[in-house]
Amino acid sequence: QVQLVESGGGLVQAGGSLRLSCAASGSIFRLNALGWYRQAPGKQRELVATITSGGSVNYANSVKGRFTISRDNAKNTVYLQMNSLNAEDTAVYYCYAAGGNRDPPDYWGQGTQVTVSS
């Protein structure tokens, strides 16, 4: 089993920044990809960013240039630095783990709320 524990969400003003963290534990040796999805009220869950153990990254077009995903393999932790936040970024953010960057998630975190006030 794999456990993903997120932290770092909260309330921020538009234009501000937040950093999310997700610590993975358990049998993660075969899980090459870590990343983040988000789900806003009344909307489908969408992929935000993915990073592989080798450092390859992918971003949703809506966050390119504003969000940065990074990974500390020694700590089995993935981070999402979010800058220039706007109201459209308000959502519950979910960490996930998968076998590869094109694979569906195998495991999910519990989610952390990010609210951007305008």
PDB file of C-alpha atoms in Angstrom:
ATOM      1  CA  GLN A   1       0.000   0.000   0.000  1.00  0.00           C
ATOM      2  CA  VAL A   2       0.954   3.600  -0.592  1.00  0.00           C
ATOM      3  CA  GLN A   3       0.035   6.589   1.514  1.00  0.00           C
ATOM      4  CA  LEU A   4       0.111  10.153   0.239  1.00  0.00           C
ATOM      5  CA  VAL A   5      -0.124  12.983   2.745  1.00  0.00           C
ATOM      6  CA  GLU A   6      -0.577  16.533   1.483  1.00  0.00           C
ATOM      7  CA  SER A   7       0.031  19.830   3.210  1.00  0.00           C
ATOM      8  CA  GLY A   8       0.310  23.504   2.388  1.00  0.00           C
ATOM      9  CA  GLY A   9      -3.138  24.535   1.218  1.00  0.00           C
ATOM     10  CA  GLY A  10      -4.952  27.590   2.511  1.00  0.00           C
ATOM     11  CA  LEU A  11      -6.365  30.993   1.731  1.00  0.00           C
ATOM     12  CA  VAL A  12      -4.367  33.479  -0.312  1.00  0.00           C
ATOM     13  CA  GLN A  13      -5.086  36.725  -2.104  1.00  0.00           C
ATOM     14  CA  ALA A  14      -5.022  36.933  -5.867  1.00  0.00           C
ATOM     15  CA  GLY A  15      -1.478  37.364  -7.090  1.00  0.00           C
ATOM     16  CA  GLY A  16      -0.075  35.529  -4.114  1.00  0.00           C
ATOM     17  CA  SER A  17       1.771  32.230  -3.789  1.00  0.00           C
ATOM     18  CA  LEU A  18       1.390  28.902  -2.042  1.00  0.00           C
ATOM     19  CA  ARG A  19       3.503  25.779  -1.898  1.00  0.00           C
ATOM     20  CA  LEU A  20       1.920  22.357  -1.633  1.00  0.00           C
ATOM     21  CA  SER A  21       3.794  19.295  -0.422  1.00  0.00           C
ATOM     22  CA  CYS A  22       2.947  15.618  -0.714  1.00  0.00           C
ATOM     23  CA  ALA A  23       4.894  12.973   1.172  1.00  0.00           C
ATOM     24  CA  ALA A  24       4.653   9.420  -0.123  1.00  0.00           C
ATOM     25  CA  SER A  25       5.256   6.324   1.967  1.00  0.00           C
ATOM     26  CA  GLY A  26       4.803   2.598   1.577  1.00  0.00           C
ATOM     27  CA  SER A  27       5.504   0.489  -1.511  1.00  0.00           C
ATOM     28  CA  ILE A  28       6.335   3.284  -3.917  1.00  0.00           C
ATOM     29  CA  PHE A  29       9.265   1.678  -5.740  1.00  0.00           C
ATOM     30  CA  ARG A  30       7.238   1.002  -8.911  1.00  0.00           C
ATOM     31  CA  LEU A  31       5.508   4.375  -8.950  1.00  0.00           C
ATOM     32  CA  ASN A  32       7.474   6.492 -11.371  1.00  0.00           C
ATOM     33  CA  ALA A  33       5.123   9.454 -11.576  1.00  0.00           C
ATOM     34  CA  LEU A  34       3.933  11.829  -8.887  1.00  0.00           C
ATOM     35  CA  GLY A  35       1.773  14.843  -9.464  1.00  0.00           C
ATOM     36  CA  TRP A  36      -1.266  16.934  -8.747  1.00  0.00           C
ATOM     37  CA  TYR A  37      -4.856  17.094  -9.877  1.00  0.00           C
ATOM     38  CA  ARG A  38      -7.378  19.691  -8.814  1.00  0.00           C
ATOM     39  CA  GLN A  39     -11.140  19.852  -8.658  1.00  0.00           C
ATOM     40  CA  ALA A  40     -13.084  23.085  -8.473  1.00  0.00           C
ATOM     41  CA  PRO A  41     -16.734  23.164  -7.345  1.00  0.00           C
ATOM     42  CA  GLY A  42     -19.013  21.862 -10.072  1.00  0.00           C
ATOM     43  CA  LYS A  43     -16.120  20.900 -12.340  1.00  0.00           C
ATOM     44  CA  GLN A  44     -14.352  17.713 -13.262  1.00  0.00           C
ATOM     45  CA  ARG A  45     -11.039  16.822 -11.718  1.00  0.00           C
ATOM     46  CA  GLU A  46      -8.206  18.026 -13.957  1.00  0.00           C
ATOM     47  CA  LEU A  47      -4.529  17.207 -14.175  1.00  0.00           C
ATOM     48  CA  VAL A  48      -2.339  20.105 -13.053  1.00  0.00           C
ATOM     49  CA  ALA A  49       1.230  18.808 -13.185  1.00  0.00           C
ATOM     50  CA  THR A  50       3.252  15.600 -13.269  1.00  0.00           C
ATOM     51  CA  ILE A  51       6.872  14.765 -12.568  1.00  0.00           C
ATOM     52  CA  THR A  52       8.671  11.480 -13.067  1.00  0.00           C
ATOM     53  CA  SER A  53      11.489  10.088 -10.966  1.00  0.00           C
ATOM     54  CA  GLY A  54      13.821  11.127 -13.783  1.00  0.00           C
ATOM     55  CA  GLY A  55      12.648  14.725 -13.609  1.00  0.00           C
ATOM     56  CA  SER A  56      10.421  14.935 -16.689  1.00  0.00           C
ATOM     57  CA  VAL A  57       7.571  17.365 -16.108  1.00  0.00           C
ATOM     58  CA  ASN A  58       4.230  18.169 -17.698  1.00  0.00           C
ATOM     59  CA  TYR A  59       1.831  20.995 -16.931  1.00  0.00           C
ATOM     60  CA  ALA A  60      -1.708  21.930 -17.774  1.00  0.00           C
ATOM     61  CA  ASN A  61      -1.773  24.899 -20.129  1.00  0.00           C
ATOM     62  CA  SER A  62      -3.665  26.918 -17.543  1.00  0.00           C
ATOM     63  CA  VAL A  63      -0.772  26.800 -15.066  1.00  0.00           C
ATOM     64  CA  LYS A  64       2.287  26.905 -17.329  1.00  0.00           C
ATOM     65  CA  GLY A  65       4.621  29.693 -16.331  1.00  0.00           C
ATOM     66  CA  ARG A  66       2.968  30.088 -12.922  1.00  0.00           C
ATOM     67  CA  PHE A  67       3.259  26.676 -11.254  1.00  0.00           C
ATOM     68  CA  THR A  68       6.405  24.622 -10.757  1.00  0.00           C
ATOM     69  CA  ILE A  69       6.447  20.971  -9.775  1.00  0.00           C
ATOM     70  CA  SER A  70       9.513  19.452  -8.167  1.00  0.00           C
ATOM     71  CA  ARG A  71      10.453  16.257  -6.457  1.00  0.00           C
ATOM     72  CA  ASP A  72      12.841  15.103  -3.749  1.00  0.00           C
ATOM     73  CA  ASN A  73      13.370  11.419  -4.447  1.00  0.00           C
ATOM     74  CA  ALA A  74      15.324  10.905  -1.240  1.00  0.00           C
ATOM     75  CA  LYS A  75      12.340  12.131   0.763  1.00  0.00           C
ATOM     76  CA  ASN A  76       9.690  10.670  -1.580  1.00  0.00           C
ATOM     77  CA  THR A  77       8.093  14.075  -1.613  1.00  0.00           C
ATOM     78  CA  VAL A  78       6.617  16.115  -4.439  1.00  0.00           C
ATOM     79  CA  TYR A  79       6.052  19.857  -4.289  1.00  0.00           C
ATOM     80  CA  LEU A  80       3.883  22.275  -6.209  1.00  0.00           C
ATOM     81  CA  GLN A  81       4.977  25.901  -6.090  1.00  0.00           C
ATOM     82  CA  MET A  82       2.050  28.067  -7.176  1.00  0.00           C
ATOM     83  CA  ASN A  83       2.661  31.708  -8.071  1.00  0.00           C
ATOM     84  CA  SER A  84       0.458  34.463  -9.486  1.00  0.00           C
ATOM     85  CA  LEU A  85      -2.617  32.706  -8.173  1.00  0.00           C
ATOM     86  CA  ASN A  86      -6.029  33.785  -9.367  1.00  0.00           C
ATOM     87  CA  ALA A  87      -9.606  32.914  -8.488  1.00  0.00           C
ATOM     88  CA  GLU A  88      -9.716  30.209 -11.165  1.00  0.00           C
ATOM     89  CA  ASP A  89      -7.074  28.301  -9.219  1.00  0.00           C
ATOM     90  CA  THR A  90      -9.462  27.827  -6.310  1.00  0.00           C
ATOM     91  CA  ALA A  91      -9.964  24.092  -5.916  1.00  0.00           C
ATOM     92  CA  VAL A  92      -9.190  21.046  -3.861  1.00  0.00           C
ATOM     93  CA  TYR A  93      -5.748  19.851  -4.895  1.00  0.00           C
ATOM     94  CA  TYR A  94      -5.033  16.135  -4.855  1.00  0.00           C
ATOM     95  CA  CYS A  95      -1.640  14.514  -4.916  1.00  0.00           C
ATOM     96  CA  TYR A  96      -1.427  11.282  -6.877  1.00  0.00           C
ATOM     97  CA  ALA A  97       1.011   8.501  -7.703  1.00  0.00           C
ATOM     98  CA  ALA A  98       1.111   6.391 -10.857  1.00  0.00           C
ATOM     99  CA  GLY A  99       3.328   3.929 -12.655  1.00  0.00           C
ATOM    100  CA  GLY A 100       4.132   6.377 -15.444  1.00  0.00           C
ATOM    101  CA  ASN A 101       3.382   9.923 -16.474  1.00  0.00           C
ATOM    102  CA  ARG A 102       0.721   8.751 -18.939  1.00  0.00           C
ATOM    103  CA  ASP A 103      -0.859   6.242 -16.581  1.00  0.00           C
ATOM    104  CA  PRO A 104      -4.002   6.871 -14.541  1.00  0.00           C
ATOM    105  CA  PRO A 105      -3.445   7.396 -10.838  1.00  0.00           C
ATOM    106  CA  ASP A 106      -2.980   4.352  -8.680  1.00  0.00           C
ATOM    107  CA  TYR A 107      -3.141   6.243  -5.412  1.00  0.00           C
ATOM    108  CA  TRP A 108      -4.593   9.515  -4.198  1.00  0.00           C
ATOM    109  CA  GLY A 109      -3.982  11.846  -1.311  1.00  0.00           C
ATOM    110  CA  GLN A 110      -6.825  13.158   0.809  1.00  0.00           C
ATOM    111  CA  GLY A 111      -6.840  16.563  -0.873  1.00  0.00           C
ATOM    112  CA  THR A 112      -5.990  20.042   0.346  1.00  0.00           C
ATOM    113  CA  GLN A 113      -8.103  23.144  -0.195  1.00  0.00           C
ATOM    114  CA  VAL A 114      -6.655  26.142  -1.991  1.00  0.00           C
ATOM    115  CA  THR A 115      -8.791  29.261  -1.974  1.00  0.00           C
ATOM    116  CA  VAL A 116      -7.787  32.412  -3.838  1.00  0.00           C
ATOM    117  CA  SER A 117      -9.643  35.559  -2.904  1.00  0.00           C
ATOM    118  CA  SER A 118     -10.012  38.339  -5.440  1.00  0.00           C
TER     119      SER A 118
END
